[in-house]
Amino acid sequence: MSQAQHTKKSLERGLRLHQSGKLDEAGLIYRQVLDQNPGNADALHFLGLIAQQKGDAALAIDLISDAIEIEEPRPTFHFNLAAARLAAGDAAGALNSYRRAAELKPDFDDAHYSIGALLGRSGRAEEALVALDRALELKPDFGEALCAKGAALERLGRSAAAAAACRGALE
């Protein structure tokens, strides 16, 4: 088996453990991958996700940022970096990362929703509506986006449209 195949199998095994909630075991595998290949962006990213899940947003930011430096054009890396930045209290950094994820993958409905939700919570309702409408264009039955759109519309004093969006979210 080649080194690349071994790395791929190790990452797959780590991801299965990770998805089943065995974070420490998955982390050991990701670290083994990094011992053999220090520049493996996936292992760094997955270790960042584990750090985030364990409540260490600062470490998550460092690890995912390192993964991005190695392999920048990965929208999921930027999306997950945004979540870590948000957990660390850096809303502006999170917004930039969500925007980068959407830029890299224009049909990334969750990124557009996250941009809209964050803008809406920041009092920027008009901007929020643009992002939320894009998320809904990509995924018309996106309940969370409809709910966030309703909140943004309510902030703008458009109660009837807000109620319609909220009804759509409930359906």
Short mmCIF file of N, CA and C in Angstrom, two decimals:
data_model
loop_
_atom_site.label_atom_id
_atom_site.label_comp_id
_atom_site.label_asym_id
_atom_site.label_seq_id
_atom_site.Cartn_x
_atom_site.Cartn_y
_atom_site.Cartn_z
N MET A 1 0.85 -1.16 0.00
CA MET A 1 0.00 0.00 0.00
C MET A 1 0.90 1.24 0.00
N SER A 2 0.57 2.20 -0.86
CA SER A 2 1.36 3.42 -0.94
C SER A 2 1.10 4.30 0.29
N GLN A 3 1.99 5.27 0.50
CA GLN A 3 1.82 6.21 1.61
C GLN A 3 0.51 6.96 1.49
N ALA A 4 0.16 7.39 0.27
CA ALA A 4 -1.09 8.13 0.05
C ALA A 4 -2.30 7.27 0.40
N GLN A 5 -2.27 5.99 0.01
CA GLN A 5 -3.39 5.09 0.33
C GLN A 5 -3.48 4.86 1.83
N HIS A 6 -2.33 4.69 2.47
CA HIS A 6 -2.31 4.49 3.92
C HIS A 6 -2.88 5.71 4.64
N THR A 7 -2.48 6.90 4.19
CA THR A 7 -2.99 8.14 4.79
C THR A 7 -4.50 8.24 4.61
N LYS A 8 -4.96 7.92 3.40
CA LYS A 8 -6.40 7.99 3.12
C LYS A 8 -7.17 7.04 4.03
N LYS A 9 -6.70 5.83 4.17
CA LYS A 9 -7.37 4.83 5.03
C LYS A 9 -7.35 5.28 6.49
N SER A 10 -6.24 5.83 6.93
CA SER A 10 -6.14 6.32 8.31
C SER A 10 -7.14 7.44 8.55
N LEU A 11 -7.21 8.38 7.62
CA LEU A 11 -8.16 9.48 7.77
C LEU A 11 -9.60 8.98 7.77
N GLU A 12 -9.90 8.01 6.93
CA GLU A 12 -11.24 7.44 6.91
C GLU A 12 -11.58 6.77 8.25
N ARG A 13 -10.60 6.05 8.80
CA ARG A 13 -10.80 5.39 10.10
C ARG A 13 -11.00 6.45 11.19
N GLY A 14 -10.17 7.49 11.16
CA GLY A 14 -10.31 8.57 12.13
C GLY A 14 -11.65 9.26 12.02
N LEU A 15 -12.10 9.48 10.80
CA LEU A 15 -13.38 10.15 10.59
C LEU A 15 -14.55 9.30 11.10
N ARG A 16 -14.48 8.01 10.90
CA ARG A 16 -15.54 7.12 11.43
C ARG A 16 -15.60 7.22 12.96
N LEU A 17 -14.43 7.20 13.60
CA LEU A 17 -14.38 7.34 15.06
C LEU A 17 -14.89 8.71 15.48
N HIS A 18 -14.48 9.72 14.76
CA HIS A 18 -14.88 11.10 15.03
C HIS A 18 -16.41 11.21 14.96
N GLN A 19 -16.99 10.69 13.90
CA GLN A 19 -18.43 10.77 13.70
C GLN A 19 -19.21 9.97 14.74
N SER A 20 -18.58 8.97 15.31
CA SER A 20 -19.26 8.18 16.34
C SER A 20 -19.00 8.74 17.74
N GLY A 21 -18.35 9.90 17.81
CA GLY A 21 -18.15 10.57 19.09
C GLY A 21 -16.90 10.17 19.85
N LYS A 22 -16.06 9.35 19.25
CA LYS A 22 -14.82 8.91 19.91
C LYS A 22 -13.71 9.89 19.54
N LEU A 23 -13.81 11.09 20.12
CA LEU A 23 -12.94 12.19 19.73
C LEU A 23 -11.48 11.95 20.06
N ASP A 24 -11.20 11.38 21.23
CA ASP A 24 -9.81 11.15 21.61
C ASP A 24 -9.14 10.13 20.70
N GLU A 25 -9.88 9.05 20.39
CA GLU A 25 -9.32 8.03 19.50
C GLU A 25 -9.11 8.59 18.10
N ALA A 26 -10.07 9.36 17.62
CA ALA A 26 -9.93 9.97 16.30
C ALA A 26 -8.74 10.93 16.29
N GLY A 27 -8.60 11.71 17.36
CA GLY A 27 -7.49 12.65 17.46
C GLY A 27 -6.15 11.96 17.39
N LEU A 28 -6.04 10.80 18.02
CA LEU A 28 -4.78 10.05 17.95
C LEU A 28 -4.45 9.66 16.52
N ILE A 29 -5.45 9.24 15.79
CA ILE A 29 -5.21 8.85 14.39
C ILE A 29 -4.81 10.07 13.56
N TYR A 30 -5.51 11.18 13.75
CA TYR A 30 -5.15 12.40 13.00
C TYR A 30 -3.72 12.83 13.32
N ARG A 31 -3.32 12.70 14.59
CA ARG A 31 -1.96 13.07 14.96
C ARG A 31 -0.93 12.12 14.33
N GLN A 32 -1.29 10.83 14.24
CA GLN A 32 -0.39 9.88 13.59
C GLN A 32 -0.21 10.25 12.12
N VAL A 33 -1.30 10.66 11.49
CA VAL A 33 -1.21 11.09 10.09
C VAL A 33 -0.27 12.29 9.98
N LEU A 34 -0.40 13.23 10.92
CA LEU A 34 0.47 14.41 10.89
C LEU A 34 1.92 14.07 11.20
N ASP A 35 2.14 13.06 12.03
CA ASP A 35 3.52 12.63 12.30
C ASP A 35 4.18 12.14 11.02
N GLN A 36 3.41 11.45 10.18
CA GLN A 36 3.95 10.92 8.94
C GLN A 36 3.92 11.95 7.80
N ASN A 37 2.97 12.88 7.89
CA ASN A 37 2.81 13.88 6.84
C ASN A 37 2.39 15.21 7.49
N PRO A 38 3.36 15.98 7.98
CA PRO A 38 3.05 17.21 8.73
C PRO A 38 2.20 18.23 7.96
N GLY A 39 2.17 18.13 6.67
CA GLY A 39 1.40 19.08 5.87
C GLY A 39 0.04 18.57 5.46
N ASN A 40 -0.51 17.60 6.17
CA ASN A 40 -1.82 17.06 5.77
C ASN A 40 -2.93 17.99 6.26
N ALA A 41 -3.52 18.71 5.33
CA ALA A 41 -4.55 19.69 5.65
C ALA A 41 -5.79 19.05 6.26
N ASP A 42 -6.17 17.88 5.77
CA ASP A 42 -7.37 17.23 6.32
C ASP A 42 -7.18 16.87 7.79
N ALA A 43 -6.04 16.33 8.15
CA ALA A 43 -5.79 15.96 9.54
C ALA A 43 -5.81 17.20 10.43
N LEU A 44 -5.20 18.29 9.98
CA LEU A 44 -5.23 19.54 10.75
C LEU A 44 -6.66 20.04 10.92
N HIS A 45 -7.41 20.00 9.84
CA HIS A 45 -8.81 20.45 9.87
C HIS A 45 -9.62 19.61 10.85
N PHE A 46 -9.48 18.29 10.76
CA PHE A 46 -10.24 17.42 11.66
C PHE A 46 -9.83 17.62 13.12
N LEU A 47 -8.54 17.83 13.37
CA LEU A 47 -8.11 18.13 14.74
C LEU A 47 -8.71 19.45 15.21
N GLY A 48 -8.83 20.40 14.30
CA GLY A 48 -9.49 21.66 14.62
C GLY A 48 -10.95 21.47 15.00
N LEU A 49 -11.62 20.59 14.27
CA LEU A 49 -13.02 20.30 14.59
C LEU A 49 -13.14 19.66 15.97
N ILE A 50 -12.22 18.76 16.28
CA ILE A 50 -12.23 18.14 17.61
C ILE A 50 -12.01 19.20 18.69
N ALA A 51 -11.06 20.10 18.47
CA ALA A 51 -10.82 21.18 19.43
C ALA A 51 -12.09 22.00 19.63
N GLN A 52 -12.76 22.31 18.54
CA GLN A 52 -14.02 23.07 18.61
C GLN A 52 -15.07 22.30 19.41
N GLN A 53 -15.19 21.02 19.14
CA GLN A 53 -16.17 20.20 19.86
C GLN A 53 -15.85 20.10 21.34
N LYS A 54 -14.58 20.21 21.69
CA LYS A 54 -14.18 20.15 23.09
C LYS A 54 -14.18 21.52 23.75
N GLY A 55 -14.60 22.55 23.01
CA GLY A 55 -14.73 23.88 23.58
C GLY A 55 -13.48 24.74 23.53
N ASP A 56 -12.48 24.34 22.77
CA ASP A 56 -11.25 25.13 22.65
C ASP A 56 -11.24 25.84 21.30
N ALA A 57 -11.97 26.96 21.25
CA ALA A 57 -12.11 27.70 20.00
C ALA A 57 -10.78 28.25 19.51
N ALA A 58 -9.92 28.69 20.43
CA ALA A 58 -8.63 29.26 20.02
C ALA A 58 -7.77 28.21 19.32
N LEU A 59 -7.72 27.01 19.86
CA LEU A 59 -6.95 25.95 19.22
C LEU A 59 -7.59 25.57 17.89
N ALA A 60 -8.91 25.52 17.85
CA ALA A 60 -9.61 25.21 16.61
C ALA A 60 -9.25 26.22 15.52
N ILE A 61 -9.23 27.49 15.89
CA ILE A 61 -8.88 28.55 14.92
C ILE A 61 -7.46 28.33 14.41
N ASP A 62 -6.53 28.05 15.32
CA ASP A 62 -5.14 27.84 14.91
C ASP A 62 -5.01 26.66 13.95
N LEU A 63 -5.62 25.53 14.31
CA LEU A 63 -5.48 24.32 13.49
C LEU A 63 -6.15 24.47 12.13
N ILE A 64 -7.36 25.01 12.12
CA ILE A 64 -8.06 25.15 10.84
C ILE A 64 -7.38 26.21 9.98
N SER A 65 -6.86 27.26 10.59
CA SER A 65 -6.10 28.27 9.83
C SER A 65 -4.86 27.65 9.21
N ASP A 66 -4.19 26.77 9.96
CA ASP A 66 -3.02 26.06 9.40
C ASP A 66 -3.43 25.21 8.21
N ALA A 67 -4.58 24.54 8.31
CA ALA A 67 -5.06 23.72 7.19
C ALA A 67 -5.33 24.60 5.97
N ILE A 68 -5.90 25.77 6.19
CA ILE A 68 -6.19 26.70 5.09
C ILE A 68 -4.91 27.20 4.44
N GLU A 69 -3.88 27.45 5.23
CA GLU A 69 -2.60 27.88 4.66
C GLU A 69 -2.02 26.82 3.73
N ILE A 70 -2.27 25.56 4.05
CA ILE A 70 -1.75 24.47 3.23
C ILE A 70 -2.60 24.27 1.99
N GLU A 71 -3.90 24.32 2.17
CA GLU A 71 -4.83 24.01 1.08
C GLU A 71 -6.00 24.98 1.10
N GLU A 72 -5.77 26.22 0.69
CA GLU A 72 -6.71 27.32 0.84
C GLU A 72 -8.09 27.11 0.21
N PRO A 73 -8.21 26.69 -1.01
CA PRO A 73 -9.54 26.76 -1.62
C PRO A 73 -10.50 25.65 -1.18
N ARG A 74 -10.66 25.46 0.11
CA ARG A 74 -11.59 24.45 0.62
C ARG A 74 -12.71 25.16 1.38
N PRO A 75 -13.89 25.28 0.78
CA PRO A 75 -14.97 26.03 1.42
C PRO A 75 -15.34 25.50 2.82
N THR A 76 -15.29 24.20 3.01
CA THR A 76 -15.65 23.67 4.33
C THR A 76 -14.65 24.09 5.39
N PHE A 77 -13.40 24.24 5.02
CA PHE A 77 -12.40 24.72 5.99
C PHE A 77 -12.79 26.13 6.46
N HIS A 78 -13.12 27.00 5.52
CA HIS A 78 -13.49 28.37 5.87
C HIS A 78 -14.80 28.40 6.67
N PHE A 79 -15.74 27.55 6.30
CA PHE A 79 -17.02 27.48 7.02
C PHE A 79 -16.78 27.08 8.48
N ASN A 80 -15.96 26.07 8.67
CA ASN A 80 -15.68 25.61 10.04
C ASN A 80 -14.81 26.60 10.81
N LEU A 81 -13.93 27.30 10.11
CA LEU A 81 -13.16 28.36 10.76
C LEU A 81 -14.12 29.46 11.25
N ALA A 82 -15.13 29.76 10.46
CA ALA A 82 -16.12 30.77 10.87
C ALA A 82 -16.80 30.36 12.17
N ALA A 83 -17.19 29.10 12.27
CA ALA A 83 -17.86 28.63 13.49
C ALA A 83 -16.93 28.76 14.70
N ALA A 84 -15.67 28.45 14.52
CA ALA A 84 -14.70 28.57 15.61
C ALA A 84 -14.51 30.04 15.99
N ARG A 85 -14.42 30.91 14.99
CA ARG A 85 -14.27 32.34 15.27
C ARG A 85 -15.50 32.88 16.01
N LEU A 86 -16.66 32.42 15.61
CA LEU A 86 -17.89 32.85 16.28
C LEU A 86 -17.88 32.39 17.74
N ALA A 87 -17.47 31.15 17.96
CA ALA A 87 -17.39 30.63 19.33
C ALA A 87 -16.38 31.41 20.17
N ALA A 88 -15.36 31.97 19.52
CA ALA A 88 -14.35 32.76 20.23
C ALA A 88 -14.78 34.21 20.41
N GLY A 89 -15.96 34.56 19.90
CA GLY A 89 -16.45 35.92 20.05
C GLY A 89 -16.02 36.88 18.95
N ASP A 90 -15.50 36.35 17.87
CA ASP A 90 -15.02 37.17 16.76
C ASP A 90 -16.05 37.14 15.62
N ALA A 91 -17.13 37.91 15.78
CA ALA A 91 -18.20 37.91 14.78
C ALA A 91 -17.72 38.44 13.43
N ALA A 92 -16.88 39.47 13.44
CA ALA A 92 -16.38 40.02 12.17
C ALA A 92 -15.52 39.00 11.43
N GLY A 93 -14.65 38.31 12.16
CA GLY A 93 -13.83 37.26 11.54
C GLY A 93 -14.68 36.12 11.02
N ALA A 94 -15.71 35.76 11.79
CA ALA A 94 -16.62 34.70 11.37
C ALA A 94 -17.32 35.09 10.07
N LEU A 95 -17.81 36.32 10.02
CA LEU A 95 -18.49 36.79 8.81
C LEU A 95 -17.56 36.72 7.60
N ASN A 96 -16.30 37.15 7.78
CA ASN A 96 -15.34 37.07 6.67
C ASN A 96 -15.13 35.63 6.22
N SER A 97 -15.04 34.71 7.17
CA SER A 97 -14.83 33.30 6.82
C SER A 97 -16.05 32.70 6.13
N TYR A 98 -17.25 33.03 6.62
CA TYR A 98 -18.47 32.56 5.94
C TYR A 98 -18.52 33.10 4.52
N ARG A 99 -18.16 34.36 4.36
CA ARG A 99 -18.17 34.96 3.02
C ARG A 99 -17.15 34.28 2.10
N ARG A 100 -16.00 33.94 2.65
CA ARG A 100 -14.98 33.26 1.84
C ARG A 100 -15.49 31.87 1.42
N ALA A 101 -16.16 31.18 2.32
CA ALA A 101 -16.72 29.86 1.97
C ALA A 101 -17.74 29.99 0.84
N ALA A 102 -18.60 31.00 0.92
CA ALA A 102 -19.61 31.22 -0.12
C ALA A 102 -18.97 31.66 -1.44
N GLU A 103 -17.89 32.41 -1.35
CA GLU A 103 -17.18 32.84 -2.54
C GLU A 103 -16.56 31.63 -3.25
N LEU A 104 -15.97 30.73 -2.47
CA LEU A 104 -15.34 29.54 -3.05
C LEU A 104 -16.35 28.55 -3.60
N LYS A 105 -17.54 28.53 -2.98
CA LYS A 105 -18.59 27.60 -3.41
C LYS A 105 -19.91 28.36 -3.43
N PRO A 106 -20.21 29.02 -4.53
CA PRO A 106 -21.39 29.89 -4.59
C PRO A 106 -22.72 29.19 -4.28
N ASP A 107 -22.77 27.86 -4.41
CA ASP A 107 -24.02 27.14 -4.10
C ASP A 107 -24.01 26.54 -2.68
N PHE A 108 -23.19 27.07 -1.79
CA PHE A 108 -23.05 26.59 -0.42
C PHE A 108 -24.17 27.24 0.41
N ASP A 109 -25.33 26.59 0.42
CA ASP A 109 -26.51 27.18 1.06
C ASP A 109 -26.30 27.47 2.54
N ASP A 110 -25.61 26.59 3.25
CA ASP A 110 -25.37 26.82 4.68
C ASP A 110 -24.49 28.05 4.91
N ALA A 111 -23.56 28.32 4.02
CA ALA A 111 -22.71 29.51 4.16
C ALA A 111 -23.55 30.77 3.98
N HIS A 112 -24.42 30.78 2.97
CA HIS A 112 -25.27 31.95 2.74
C HIS A 112 -26.22 32.15 3.92
N TYR A 113 -26.79 31.06 4.42
CA TYR A 113 -27.66 31.15 5.59
C TYR A 113 -26.88 31.72 6.78
N SER A 114 -25.69 31.22 7.02
CA SER A 114 -24.89 31.66 8.16
C SER A 114 -24.54 33.14 8.05
N ILE A 115 -24.23 33.58 6.85
CA ILE A 115 -23.97 35.01 6.63
C ILE A 115 -25.23 35.81 7.00
N GLY A 116 -26.36 35.37 6.48
CA GLY A 116 -27.61 36.08 6.74
C GLY A 116 -27.98 36.08 8.21
N ALA A 117 -27.85 34.94 8.87
CA ALA A 117 -28.19 34.86 10.29
C ALA A 117 -27.29 35.76 11.12
N LEU A 118 -26.00 35.76 10.81
CA LEU A 118 -25.06 36.59 11.56
C LEU A 118 -25.32 38.08 11.32
N LEU A 119 -25.56 38.45 10.07
CA LEU A 119 -25.88 39.84 9.78
C LEU A 119 -27.18 40.25 10.47
N GLY A 120 -28.15 39.37 10.46
CA GLY A 120 -29.43 39.67 11.11
C GLY A 120 -29.26 39.90 12.60
N ARG A 121 -28.47 39.04 13.24
CA ARG A 121 -28.23 39.20 14.68
C ARG A 121 -27.42 40.47 14.97
N SER A 122 -26.69 40.96 13.97
CA SER A 122 -25.88 42.16 14.14
C SER A 122 -26.66 43.43 13.81
N GLY A 123 -27.96 43.29 13.51
CA GLY A 123 -28.78 44.46 13.21
C GLY A 123 -28.68 44.94 11.77
N ARG A 124 -28.11 44.14 10.91
CA ARG A 124 -27.94 44.52 9.50
C ARG A 124 -28.95 43.74 8.66
N ALA A 125 -30.23 44.05 8.90
CA ALA A 125 -31.33 43.27 8.34
C ALA A 125 -31.38 43.29 6.81
N GLU A 126 -31.16 44.44 6.20
CA GLU A 126 -31.22 44.51 4.72
C GLU A 126 -30.17 43.59 4.11
N GLU A 127 -28.94 43.65 4.62
CA GLU A 127 -27.87 42.78 4.12
C GLU A 127 -28.19 41.32 4.41
N ALA A 128 -28.78 41.08 5.56
CA ALA A 128 -29.14 39.71 5.94
C ALA A 128 -30.12 39.12 4.92
N LEU A 129 -31.08 39.92 4.50
CA LEU A 129 -32.09 39.43 3.56
C LEU A 129 -31.47 38.99 2.24
N VAL A 130 -30.45 39.69 1.78
CA VAL A 130 -29.79 39.31 0.52
C VAL A 130 -29.19 37.91 0.65
N ALA A 131 -28.48 37.68 1.74
CA ALA A 131 -27.85 36.37 1.94
C ALA A 131 -28.89 35.28 2.17
N LEU A 132 -29.91 35.60 2.96
CA LEU A 132 -30.95 34.60 3.24
C LEU A 132 -31.74 34.26 1.99
N ASP A 133 -32.01 35.25 1.16
CA ASP A 133 -32.70 34.97 -0.10
C ASP A 133 -31.86 34.06 -0.99
N ARG A 134 -30.55 34.24 -0.97
CA ARG A 134 -29.66 33.37 -1.76
C ARG A 134 -29.72 31.95 -1.21
N ALA A 135 -29.69 31.81 0.11
CA ALA A 135 -29.79 30.47 0.71
C ALA A 135 -31.10 29.81 0.32
N LEU A 136 -32.18 30.58 0.33
CA LEU A 136 -33.50 30.03 -0.02
C LEU A 136 -33.65 29.76 -1.51
N GLU A 137 -32.93 30.50 -2.32
CA GLU A 137 -32.91 30.23 -3.76
C GLU A 137 -32.26 28.86 -3.99
N LEU A 138 -31.22 28.57 -3.23
CA LEU A 138 -30.51 27.29 -3.37
C LEU A 138 -31.27 26.14 -2.73
N LYS A 139 -31.99 26.42 -1.65
CA LYS A 139 -32.71 25.38 -0.90
C LYS A 139 -34.02 25.98 -0.41
N PRO A 140 -35.06 25.93 -1.23
CA PRO A 140 -36.33 26.60 -0.91
C PRO A 140 -37.00 26.14 0.40
N ASP A 141 -36.73 24.93 0.83
CA ASP A 141 -37.37 24.43 2.06
C ASP A 141 -36.45 24.55 3.28
N PHE A 142 -35.54 25.49 3.26
CA PHE A 142 -34.55 25.70 4.32
C PHE A 142 -35.25 26.42 5.48
N GLY A 143 -35.77 25.66 6.42
CA GLY A 143 -36.56 26.21 7.51
C GLY A 143 -35.84 27.24 8.34
N GLU A 144 -34.57 26.97 8.69
CA GLU A 144 -33.82 27.93 9.50
C GLU A 144 -33.64 29.26 8.76
N ALA A 145 -33.42 29.19 7.44
CA ALA A 145 -33.26 30.41 6.66
C ALA A 145 -34.57 31.19 6.60
N LEU A 146 -35.68 30.47 6.48
CA LEU A 146 -36.98 31.15 6.48
C LEU A 146 -37.23 31.83 7.82
N CYS A 147 -36.89 31.16 8.89
CA CYS A 147 -37.07 31.74 10.22
C CYS A 147 -36.21 32.99 10.39
N ALA A 148 -34.94 32.91 9.98
CA ALA A 148 -34.04 34.06 10.07
C ALA A 148 -34.54 35.20 9.18
N LYS A 149 -35.09 34.85 8.02
CA LYS A 149 -35.65 35.87 7.13
C LYS A 149 -36.83 36.56 7.81
N GLY A 150 -37.66 35.78 8.49
CA GLY A 150 -38.78 36.36 9.21
C GLY A 150 -38.31 37.35 10.27
N ALA A 151 -37.26 36.98 10.99
CA ALA A 151 -36.72 37.88 12.02
C ALA A 151 -36.17 39.16 11.40
N ALA A 152 -35.47 39.04 10.27
CA ALA A 152 -34.92 40.22 9.60
C ALA A 152 -36.05 41.11 9.08
N LEU A 153 -37.07 40.51 8.51
CA LEU A 153 -38.20 41.29 8.02
C LEU A 153 -38.91 42.01 9.17
N GLU A 154 -39.04 41.34 10.29
CA GLU A 154 -39.67 41.96 11.47
C GLU A 154 -38.85 43.17 11.93
N ARG A 155 -37.51 43.03 11.93
CA ARG A 155 -36.65 44.15 12.32
C ARG A 155 -36.85 45.36 11.40
N LEU A 156 -37.21 45.08 10.16
CA LEU A 156 -37.43 46.15 9.19
C LEU A 156 -38.87 46.68 9.23
N GLY A 157 -39.68 46.14 10.13
CA GLY A 157 -41.06 46.60 10.27
C GLY A 157 -42.00 46.03 9.24
N ARG A 158 -41.59 44.97 8.59
CA ARG A 158 -42.42 44.34 7.56
C ARG A 158 -43.09 43.10 8.16
N SER A 159 -44.04 43.35 9.04
CA SER A 159 -44.65 42.30 9.84
C SER A 159 -45.39 41.24 9.04
N ALA A 160 -46.13 41.65 8.02
CA ALA A 160 -46.89 40.68 7.23
C ALA A 160 -45.94 39.72 6.50
N ALA A 161 -44.88 40.26 5.91
CA ALA A 161 -43.90 39.42 5.22
C ALA A 161 -43.16 38.54 6.22
N ALA A 162 -42.89 39.08 7.41
CA ALA A 162 -42.21 38.31 8.45
C ALA A 162 -43.08 37.13 8.87
N ALA A 163 -44.37 37.38 9.05
CA ALA A 163 -45.28 36.30 9.46
C ALA A 163 -45.36 35.23 8.38
N ALA A 164 -45.37 35.64 7.12
CA ALA A 164 -45.41 34.66 6.03
C ALA A 164 -44.15 33.81 6.01
N ALA A 165 -43.00 34.42 6.23
CA ALA A 165 -41.74 33.66 6.27
C ALA A 165 -41.74 32.68 7.44
N CYS A 166 -42.22 33.13 8.58
CA CYS A 166 -42.27 32.24 9.75
C CYS A 166 -43.23 31.08 9.54
N ARG A 167 -44.38 31.36 8.90
CA ARG A 167 -45.32 30.26 8.58
C ARG A 167 -44.64 29.26 7.64
N GLY A 168 -43.89 29.77 6.67
CA GLY A 168 -43.16 28.88 5.76
C GLY A 168 -42.16 28.03 6.51
N ALA A 169 -41.51 28.60 7.50
CA ALA A 169 -40.52 27.84 8.30
C ALA A 169 -41.22 26.74 9.08
N LEU A 170 -42.42 27.01 9.60
CA LEU A 170 -43.15 26.00 10.36
C LEU A 170 -43.62 24.85 9.49
N GLU A 171 -43.92 25.16 8.23
CA GLU A 171 -44.37 24.12 7.31
C GLU A 171 -43.23 23.23 6.94
#
